[in-house]
Amino acid sequence: MRKVAAFIWLVIVLGICSIAWLKGPSFESSIMALLPQSEQSPYSAAAMQSQSDAMGQLLTLMILHPEVDKARTATLNIQSILADSPILLEQSPEHLQQQSLNPKFRFSVLSDQVKRRLENGQWQQQSDIALGQLFNPVASAPVDLKADPFGLYGSFLQDSVLSSNIKTQQGLFRLSSTPQPAFVLFYRLSENAFSLSTQSQLAPLLQQVKDYASANQVTVKMSGLVIHASYGANQAKQEISTIGVGSVLGIILLILAAFRSLKPLFYTLVPISVGAMVALAITTLIFPSVHLITFAFGAGLVGVAVDYSMHYVCAQSGQTENRLTKSLFVSLLLGLISSVLAYAGLALTPFPGLRQIALFASIGLVASWLTVLFWLPLVSNLSNMRLHPSIIDMCQHLTPVYSSKRHLQAVFAATTLSVIGSVFIYCSSAKDDLDTLQTSPIQLLNEDRTVQQAMGNGYQSTFLLITATGIEALLQKEEQVRLTLDRLRFEGDLGNYLSISQSLPSQAQQHRNITLVSELYRTQLAPFMNKIGASALIKQEAQQSFNQNHTILTLSEWQTSPLGHMLSSQLIRHKDGHISSVIRIQGKFSQAAKSQLQELASHTNLVEYIDPIADISDTLARYRTQLTMCLVIAYLVVSSVLLLRYRKQLWQIILPPLSASIMAFAIATLLNGGYNLFNIVALMLVFGIGLDMGIFIKESHGAAHTWVAVSLSTITSLLAFGLLVLSETPVLYHFGVIVLPGLLFVWLLTPFIQPISYGESRNA
């Protein structure tokens, strides 16, 4: 029956792995994928996804050199390096500026400045500005005396497409705000910035750019989500290798030191390998993509799964018969149940990343446990595998001699430190802001910020969402909201904003614009033509051109224009027929402006003020509270289950992990100036691993081989999870900073709470 069970388990493992292989795993590297979806309205959730996708596809390069000719030459050379990339679509001046909107709409679509002058009756001022533009030798746009004598179309292009810091020069974008000559190249990715394929294709091209810049003494600064995503993915890959390889090397060294033989290594690593493969396969089958942090965290699985094989090998050390004893089976079963229950708590959270980690860890532990149960008893005689006496002696010397006095002192010390730690934690504050999840180094962040500031962008993450049942109603509502934005901008509380109705006014507004331009022509055309000495024929043709061109811009025509393509992400259609537009905030954004926009949204139907960062921070805080309750419930549930077996001795198993968790949590809070949700998650790991330790010792009555196995397993767990404290990925670091001291405290407390015997107590 044992052989049949082992064969069935082999078939199951091969079947699951084969199906997952045929599906083909997909990988994810975005930190945001770990977080729960927004709990605001469906409209705002769709808007945040749309804005995230749109901004994530942009890549900007700023090229600087003290000499303008060399800066321009370098820009052209870098442009040629990136020209052949299939995933980069260049946004050239010709694409973004020339014909960004058909000139036939020059009278119905006006720039904000022109519209404001005409609404205020400043006809003469508009005429004077056009006159100055006509005689300006370096004017940004030529004036067509017949089609557009007042330069309405040129004014629209100048105000609606590029910021005031960006000009066009000889077919390139040049910055006017930098201390030395600087040009910029704009690109849009054709694929997802978080795609590992995208990053692998882009990385060598960007490296060529850096090599060229270094060789030619040119400064190149980059801005774009793909830069940060690529850094985070590479960092995760390196940490996966470090943690995984470090854990495996640690196990190898421990096995060699404990047994002076490599044979037990095979019996130890096989269950771990099977557990990792099955966990990866099932995670691939259930989730659309597997996060790299799941792998990094999953690499720590060896620190837990090794417990089962380590206890089995140590228990069989020197035994003439290779069998799974009843006491060992009970220990393994209770250890599995407690660990899986602890990990399963992560699956109750709304965090996709944590649910994935919970599944990976739980499946991996179960698969490793089944491998130990079905396969290890079938291996050859283990009588020649004995724990080396030096290992037992070392553990004996390191383990304090148990006495009732030391027992009471340990209980008192653990209780006292737990109370002090609890008070310290109670007086500390939580840190739920997104800065705790920032993976990019300060150098990349500063470089990104420098590029955006040079261009005069500085878009805020905050935006307004306007929703209506149709496009005309939407545009009219947006135009009403813009009255408040214009006032805030005039008062200096708001830098700027970007909205759909600036380039696609409502039809009602377009008709009003045509009426305003008609009055401009009626009062100013004749004086204007007289000042420049134009003939009567030119004046007549100009008036006729206006009379014949009252074209209204429609949504479909706007969407097919380059300008419409550029702003398409700010127009969102919903499944229920509603349509939304996004007004993005740019530059300065004072607290007074924020308060007024929040008030405006609260009093206006289907107008939402959305701050994604604050929303996510609030969500983190809310779920941190809920997860704390889950942890308390996990302690109560597991304690209730174990109470059925251990009765009055239950406290000896619960006290070490409970006290260690409190002390580790207090230390992490002191080091980081606060605590967050991921620290709470890590406490579940300390709880699960700490329970295993107490259960194994209790079931073996403190046998020497069990304490050796516990000590070896603790070291492997510290290698697996303790290495996370060195991680530059915040999510992993916040796990490691709890687990490292937590496991150490559990290991130090346990021999004081439960006596360790160095006799040969092996119960059948």
Short mmCIF file of N, CA and C in Angstrom, two decimals, residues 586-680:
data_model
loop_
_atom_site.label_atom_id
_atom_site.label_comp_id
_atom_site.label_asym_id
_atom_site.label_seq_id
_atom_site.Cartn_x
_atom_site.Cartn_y
_atom_site.Cartn_z
N GLN A 586 -1.90 69.62 -12.83
CA GLN A 586 -0.50 69.77 -13.19
C GLN A 586 0.14 70.88 -12.37
N GLY A 587 1.38 70.62 -11.93
CA GLY A 587 2.15 71.66 -11.23
C GLY A 587 1.66 71.91 -9.81
N LYS A 588 1.66 73.16 -9.41
CA LYS A 588 1.31 73.55 -8.04
C LYS A 588 -0.12 73.12 -7.70
N PHE A 589 -0.27 72.62 -6.47
CA PHE A 589 -1.60 72.18 -6.03
C PHE A 589 -1.66 72.39 -4.52
N SER A 590 -2.14 73.55 -4.11
CA SER A 590 -2.14 73.91 -2.70
C SER A 590 -3.22 73.17 -1.93
N GLN A 591 -3.09 73.21 -0.61
CA GLN A 591 -4.08 72.57 0.25
C GLN A 591 -5.44 73.25 0.10
N ALA A 592 -5.42 74.57 -0.12
CA ALA A 592 -6.69 75.29 -0.31
C ALA A 592 -7.39 74.82 -1.57
N ALA A 593 -6.62 74.62 -2.65
CA ALA A 593 -7.20 74.12 -3.90
C ALA A 593 -7.75 72.71 -3.70
N LYS A 594 -7.00 71.90 -2.99
CA LYS A 594 -7.46 70.52 -2.74
C LYS A 594 -8.78 70.52 -1.97
N SER A 595 -8.88 71.36 -0.96
CA SER A 595 -10.11 71.42 -0.16
C SER A 595 -11.29 71.89 -0.99
N GLN A 596 -11.06 72.89 -1.86
CA GLN A 596 -12.16 73.41 -2.67
C GLN A 596 -12.63 72.39 -3.71
N LEU A 597 -11.69 71.63 -4.27
CA LEU A 597 -12.08 70.61 -5.25
C LEU A 597 -12.81 69.45 -4.57
N GLN A 598 -12.39 69.11 -3.36
CA GLN A 598 -13.09 68.05 -2.62
C GLN A 598 -14.52 68.50 -2.30
N GLU A 599 -14.66 69.76 -1.92
CA GLU A 599 -16.00 70.28 -1.64
C GLU A 599 -16.85 70.33 -2.90
N LEU A 600 -16.24 70.73 -4.02
CA LEU A 600 -16.95 70.77 -5.29
C LEU A 600 -17.46 69.38 -5.66
N ALA A 601 -16.61 68.38 -5.50
CA ALA A 601 -17.01 67.01 -5.84
C ALA A 601 -18.11 66.50 -4.93
N SER A 602 -18.05 66.86 -3.66
CA SER A 602 -19.05 66.36 -2.71
C SER A 602 -20.43 66.97 -2.95
N HIS A 603 -20.48 68.15 -3.60
CA HIS A 603 -21.76 68.83 -3.83
C HIS A 603 -22.24 68.76 -5.28
N THR A 604 -21.48 68.06 -6.13
CA THR A 604 -21.84 67.97 -7.55
C THR A 604 -22.04 66.51 -7.93
N ASN A 605 -23.18 66.21 -8.49
CA ASN A 605 -23.50 64.84 -8.86
C ASN A 605 -22.56 64.33 -9.95
N LEU A 606 -22.06 63.11 -9.76
CA LEU A 606 -21.19 62.42 -10.72
C LEU A 606 -19.90 63.19 -11.02
N VAL A 607 -19.44 63.94 -10.03
CA VAL A 607 -18.11 64.53 -10.07
C VAL A 607 -17.33 63.99 -8.87
N GLU A 608 -16.21 63.34 -9.13
CA GLU A 608 -15.44 62.69 -8.06
C GLU A 608 -14.04 63.28 -7.99
N TYR A 609 -13.60 63.51 -6.76
CA TYR A 609 -12.22 63.91 -6.50
C TYR A 609 -11.46 62.64 -6.13
N ILE A 610 -10.47 62.29 -6.91
CA ILE A 610 -9.80 61.00 -6.73
C ILE A 610 -8.32 61.23 -6.44
N ASP A 611 -7.89 60.69 -5.32
CA ASP A 611 -6.48 60.73 -4.93
C ASP A 611 -6.04 59.28 -4.74
N PRO A 612 -5.49 58.63 -5.78
CA PRO A 612 -5.16 57.20 -5.70
C PRO A 612 -4.22 56.85 -4.57
N ILE A 613 -3.22 57.71 -4.32
CA ILE A 613 -2.25 57.41 -3.27
C ILE A 613 -2.93 57.40 -1.90
N ALA A 614 -3.74 58.43 -1.63
CA ALA A 614 -4.45 58.48 -0.35
C ALA A 614 -5.44 57.32 -0.24
N ASP A 615 -6.07 56.98 -1.36
CA ASP A 615 -7.04 55.88 -1.36
C ASP A 615 -6.37 54.56 -1.01
N ILE A 616 -5.21 54.31 -1.61
CA ILE A 616 -4.49 53.06 -1.32
C ILE A 616 -3.99 53.06 0.12
N SER A 617 -3.51 54.20 0.60
CA SER A 617 -3.05 54.29 1.99
C SER A 617 -4.18 53.99 2.96
N ASP A 618 -5.37 54.53 2.67
CA ASP A 618 -6.53 54.25 3.51
C ASP A 618 -6.88 52.76 3.47
N THR A 619 -6.76 52.18 2.28
CA THR A 619 -7.05 50.75 2.14
C THR A 619 -6.05 49.91 2.93
N LEU A 620 -4.77 50.29 2.86
CA LEU A 620 -3.75 49.58 3.63
C LEU A 620 -4.05 49.65 5.13
N ALA A 621 -4.44 50.81 5.58
CA ALA A 621 -4.75 50.98 7.01
C ALA A 621 -5.94 50.13 7.41
N ARG A 622 -6.97 50.13 6.57
CA ARG A 622 -8.18 49.38 6.89
C ARG A 622 -7.89 47.87 6.95
N TYR A 623 -7.14 47.39 5.98
CA TYR A 623 -6.87 45.96 5.96
C TYR A 623 -5.80 45.55 6.97
N ARG A 624 -4.97 46.51 7.39
CA ARG A 624 -4.04 46.20 8.47
C ARG A 624 -4.82 45.89 9.74
N THR A 625 -5.86 46.68 9.98
CA THR A 625 -6.70 46.44 11.15
C THR A 625 -7.41 45.10 11.04
N GLN A 626 -7.94 44.80 9.85
CA GLN A 626 -8.65 43.54 9.67
C GLN A 626 -7.71 42.34 9.79
N LEU A 627 -6.48 42.50 9.26
CA LEU A 627 -5.53 41.39 9.32
C LEU A 627 -5.06 41.15 10.75
N THR A 628 -5.00 42.21 11.55
CA THR A 628 -4.67 42.04 12.97
C THR A 628 -5.73 41.18 13.65
N MET A 629 -6.98 41.41 13.31
CA MET A 629 -8.05 40.58 13.84
C MET A 629 -7.92 39.14 13.36
N CYS A 630 -7.52 38.97 12.10
CA CYS A 630 -7.31 37.61 11.57
C CYS A 630 -6.21 36.89 12.34
N LEU A 631 -5.16 37.64 12.69
CA LEU A 631 -4.06 37.03 13.45
C LEU A 631 -4.54 36.59 14.83
N VAL A 632 -5.33 37.43 15.47
CA VAL A 632 -5.88 37.07 16.79
C VAL A 632 -6.77 35.83 16.66
N ILE A 633 -7.60 35.82 15.62
CA ILE A 633 -8.49 34.67 15.40
C ILE A 633 -7.68 33.41 15.12
N ALA A 634 -6.57 33.55 14.35
CA ALA A 634 -5.72 32.39 14.06
C ALA A 634 -5.14 31.81 15.34
N TYR A 635 -4.69 32.68 16.25
CA TYR A 635 -4.18 32.20 17.54
C TYR A 635 -5.28 31.44 18.30
N LEU A 636 -6.49 31.99 18.30
CA LEU A 636 -7.58 31.36 19.04
C LEU A 636 -7.98 30.02 18.42
N VAL A 637 -8.07 29.98 17.08
CA VAL A 637 -8.49 28.75 16.41
C VAL A 637 -7.45 27.65 16.59
N VAL A 638 -6.18 27.98 16.32
CA VAL A 638 -5.11 26.97 16.46
C VAL A 638 -4.99 26.53 17.92
N SER A 639 -5.12 27.47 18.84
CA SER A 639 -5.03 27.11 20.26
C SER A 639 -6.18 26.17 20.65
N SER A 640 -7.36 26.42 20.09
CA SER A 640 -8.50 25.54 20.38
C SER A 640 -8.27 24.14 19.86
N VAL A 641 -7.67 24.04 18.67
CA VAL A 641 -7.39 22.72 18.09
C VAL A 641 -6.34 21.99 18.93
N LEU A 642 -5.28 22.69 19.29
CA LEU A 642 -4.21 22.05 20.06
C LEU A 642 -4.63 21.77 21.50
N LEU A 643 -5.60 22.54 22.01
CA LEU A 643 -6.07 22.32 23.37
C LEU A 643 -6.65 20.91 23.54
N LEU A 644 -7.25 20.38 22.50
CA LEU A 644 -7.83 19.04 22.56
C LEU A 644 -6.78 17.99 22.87
N ARG A 645 -5.53 18.26 22.48
CA ARG A 645 -4.49 17.25 22.70
C ARG A 645 -3.62 17.58 23.91
N TYR A 646 -3.29 18.86 24.10
CA TYR A 646 -2.28 19.19 25.11
C TYR A 646 -2.86 19.69 26.43
N ARG A 647 -4.15 20.03 26.45
CA ARG A 647 -4.81 20.44 27.69
C ARG A 647 -4.03 21.54 28.42
N LYS A 648 -3.65 21.27 29.66
CA LYS A 648 -3.01 22.28 30.49
C LYS A 648 -1.59 22.64 30.03
N GLN A 649 -1.01 21.79 29.19
CA GLN A 649 0.35 22.07 28.71
C GLN A 649 0.36 22.94 27.45
N LEU A 650 -0.80 23.37 27.00
CA LEU A 650 -0.90 24.16 25.77
C LEU A 650 -0.06 25.44 25.87
N TRP A 651 -0.04 26.08 27.03
CA TRP A 651 0.65 27.35 27.17
C TRP A 651 2.14 27.22 26.86
N GLN A 652 2.72 26.01 27.11
CA GLN A 652 4.14 25.81 26.82
C GLN A 652 4.43 25.89 25.32
N ILE A 653 3.44 25.58 24.51
CA ILE A 653 3.61 25.65 23.05
C ILE A 653 3.29 27.06 22.54
N ILE A 654 2.31 27.70 23.15
CA ILE A 654 1.85 29.00 22.66
C ILE A 654 2.73 30.16 23.13
N LEU A 655 3.23 30.09 24.37
CA LEU A 655 3.96 31.22 24.93
C LEU A 655 5.19 31.64 24.12
N PRO A 656 6.09 30.72 23.73
CA PRO A 656 7.29 31.16 22.99
C PRO A 656 6.97 31.93 21.71
N PRO A 657 6.12 31.41 20.77
CA PRO A 657 5.85 32.20 19.56
C PRO A 657 5.09 33.50 19.85
N LEU A 658 4.20 33.49 20.85
CA LEU A 658 3.45 34.70 21.17
C LEU A 658 4.38 35.78 21.71
N SER A 659 5.21 35.41 22.68
CA SER A 659 6.14 36.38 23.25
C SER A 659 7.15 36.85 22.21
N ALA A 660 7.67 35.90 21.41
CA ALA A 660 8.65 36.25 20.38
C ALA A 660 8.03 37.20 19.36
N SER A 661 6.78 36.99 19.02
CA SER A 661 6.11 37.85 18.05
C SER A 661 6.01 39.28 18.56
N ILE A 662 5.64 39.42 19.81
CA ILE A 662 5.50 40.77 20.39
C ILE A 662 6.84 41.48 20.43
N MET A 663 7.89 40.76 20.87
CA MET A 663 9.20 41.39 20.97
C MET A 663 9.75 41.74 19.58
N ALA A 664 9.57 40.84 18.61
CA ALA A 664 10.04 41.12 17.25
C ALA A 664 9.29 42.30 16.64
N PHE A 665 8.00 42.35 16.90
CA PHE A 665 7.18 43.45 16.38
C PHE A 665 7.62 44.78 16.98
N ALA A 666 7.92 44.77 18.26
CA ALA A 666 8.38 46.00 18.92
C ALA A 666 9.73 46.45 18.35
N ILE A 667 10.62 45.50 18.10
CA ILE A 667 11.94 45.84 17.54
C ILE A 667 11.78 46.43 16.14
N ALA A 668 10.95 45.80 15.31
CA ALA A 668 10.72 46.30 13.95
C ALA A 668 10.11 47.70 13.97
N THR A 669 9.20 47.91 14.91
CA THR A 669 8.57 49.23 15.04
C THR A 669 9.59 50.29 15.44
N LEU A 670 10.50 49.91 16.33
CA LEU A 670 11.54 50.84 16.76
C LEU A 670 12.49 51.17 15.61
N LEU A 671 12.87 50.16 14.82
CA LEU A 671 13.81 50.37 13.72
C LEU A 671 13.22 51.21 12.60
N ASN A 672 11.94 51.02 12.31
CA ASN A 672 11.32 51.66 11.15
C ASN A 672 10.45 52.85 11.50
N GLY A 673 10.37 53.18 12.77
CA GLY A 673 9.56 54.32 13.16
C GLY A 673 8.07 54.10 13.03
N GLY A 674 7.64 52.86 13.01
CA GLY A 674 6.22 52.54 12.87
C GLY A 674 6.06 51.13 12.32
N TYR A 675 4.83 50.74 12.09
CA TYR A 675 4.56 49.39 11.59
C TYR A 675 3.55 49.47 10.46
N ASN A 676 3.46 48.40 9.68
CA ASN A 676 2.52 48.38 8.56
C ASN A 676 1.90 46.99 8.42
N LEU A 677 1.07 46.85 7.43
CA LEU A 677 0.33 45.62 7.23
C LEU A 677 1.25 44.42 7.02
N PHE A 678 2.37 44.61 6.31
CA PHE A 678 3.23 43.48 5.99
C PHE A 678 3.96 42.98 7.23
N ASN A 679 4.15 43.83 8.23
CA ASN A 679 4.68 43.36 9.51
C ASN A 679 3.69 42.40 10.17
N ILE A 680 2.39 42.72 10.06
CA ILE A 680 1.36 41.86 10.63
C ILE A 680 1.37 40.49 9.94
#
